[in-house]
CSV table of C-alpha atoms in Angstrom, one decimal:
chain,number,residue,atom,x,y,z
A,1,UNK,CA,16.7,-21.7,-4.3
A,2,UNK,CA,16.8,-19.3,-7.2
A,3,UNK,CA,13.9,-17.1,-8.2
A,4,UNK,CA,13.7,-15.9,-11.7
A,5,UNK,CA,11.7,-12.9,-13.0
A,6,UNK,CA,8.5,-13.6,-14.9
A,7,UNK,CA,8.5,-13.4,-18.7
A,8,UNK,CA,8.9,-9.7,-19.6
A,9,UNK,CA,10.5,-9.0,-16.2
A,10,UNK,CA,9.0,-7.3,-13.1
A,11,UNK,CA,6.8,-4.4,-14.1
A,12,UNK,CA,5.0,-1.9,-12.1
A,13,UNK,CA,1.3,-0.8,-12.3
A,14,UNK,CA,-0.1,0.9,-15.4
A,15,UNK,CA,-3.0,3.3,-14.9
A,16,UNK,CA,-5.9,3.0,-17.4
A,17,UNK,CA,-9.2,4.9,-17.6
A,18,UNK,CA,-12.4,2.9,-17.9
A,19,UNK,CA,-16.1,3.7,-17.7
A,20,UNK,CA,-18.2,1.8,-15.2
A,21,UNK,CA,-21.9,2.3,-15.1
A,22,UNK,CA,-21.5,5.6,-17.0
A,23,UNK,CA,-18.7,6.9,-14.7
A,24,UNK,CA,-15.1,7.3,-15.7
A,25,UNK,CA,-12.6,5.9,-13.3
A,26,UNK,CA,-8.9,5.1,-13.3
A,27,UNK,CA,-7.5,1.8,-12.3
A,28,UNK,CA,-3.8,0.9,-11.7
A,29,UNK,CA,-2.9,-2.7,-12.4
A,30,UNK,CA,0.3,-4.5,-13.3
A,31,UNK,CA,0.4,-5.3,-17.1
A,32,UNK,CA,0.0,-9.0,-16.3
A,33,UNK,CA,-3.3,-8.4,-14.6
A,34,UNK,CA,-4.5,-6.2,-17.5
A,35,UNK,CA,-3.7,-9.1,-19.8
A,36,UNK,CA,-5.5,-11.6,-17.7
A,37,UNK,CA,-8.5,-9.3,-17.3
A,38,UNK,CA,-8.7,-8.7,-21.1
A,39,UNK,CA,-8.5,-12.5,-21.7
A,40,UNK,CA,-11.2,-13.2,-19.1
A,41,UNK,CA,-13.4,-10.6,-20.8
A,42,UNK,CA,-12.8,-12.1,-24.3
A,43,UNK,CA,-13.5,-15.6,-23.0
A,44,UNK,CA,-16.9,-14.4,-21.8
A,45,UNK,CA,-17.5,-12.3,-25.0
A,46,UNK,CA,-17.7,-9.2,-22.9
A,47,UNK,CA,-16.2,-5.8,-23.3
A,48,UNK,CA,-13.5,-5.1,-20.7
A,49,UNK,CA,-15.6,-2.4,-19.1
A,50,UNK,CA,-18.6,-4.8,-18.7
A,51,UNK,CA,-16.5,-7.4,-16.9
A,52,UNK,CA,-15.0,-4.8,-14.6
A,53,UNK,CA,-18.4,-3.4,-13.9
A,54,UNK,CA,-19.7,-6.9,-13.0
A,55,UNK,CA,-16.7,-7.5,-10.7
A,56,UNK,CA,-17.2,-4.0,-9.2
A,57,UNK,CA,-20.9,-4.8,-8.5
A,58,UNK,CA,-19.9,-8.0,-6.7
A,59,UNK,CA,-17.2,-6.1,-4.8
A,60,UNK,CA,-19.6,-3.5,-3.4
A,61,UNK,CA,-21.8,-6.2,-2.0
A,62,UNK,CA,-19.1,-7.3,0.4
A,63,UNK,CA,-19.3,-6.3,4.0
A,64,UNK,CA,-16.0,-4.5,3.9
A,65,UNK,CA,-15.3,-3.9,0.1
A,66,UNK,CA,-11.7,-3.6,-0.9
A,67,UNK,CA,-10.6,-1.0,-3.5
A,68,UNK,CA,-11.5,-1.9,-7.1
A,69,UNK,CA,-7.9,-2.7,-8.1
A,70,UNK,CA,-7.6,-5.2,-5.2
A,71,UNK,CA,-10.9,-6.7,-6.0
A,72,UNK,CA,-9.9,-7.2,-9.7
A,73,UNK,CA,-6.6,-8.8,-8.7
A,74,UNK,CA,-8.3,-11.1,-6.1
A,75,UNK,CA,-11.0,-12.1,-8.6
A,76,UNK,CA,-8.4,-12.9,-11.3
A,77,UNK,CA,-6.3,-15.1,-8.9
A,78,UNK,CA,-9.5,-16.8,-7.7
A,79,UNK,CA,-10.4,-17.7,-11.3
A,80,UNK,CA,-7.3,-19.8,-11.6
A,81,UNK,CA,-8.0,-22.0,-8.5
A,82,UNK,CA,-11.0,-24.1,-9.6
A,83,UNK,CA,-10.1,-24.5,-13.2
A,84,UNK,CA,-13.7,-24.0,-14.4
A,85,UNK,CA,-13.5,-20.3,-14.0
A,86,UNK,CA,-10.2,-19.7,-15.7
A,87,UNK,CA,-10.2,-16.9,-18.3
């Protein structure tokens, strides 16, 4: 079995600053996740910060909330499973 790198190759996380509920925070995600997050926001006609804030709000409702970057990755992967929620 041969595994090939994804288009653009393997790339490490990129840190970006974003404002959530009036507070500045930094999030580190791989470029692919930033692209998917931006597409999901655009598909919902939302600013990126509004989508991140909504995901953050859902995240903190969990019994044992993960960190925000993990929640964003998990949410994005989950969007691809049912088809109806795809960005």
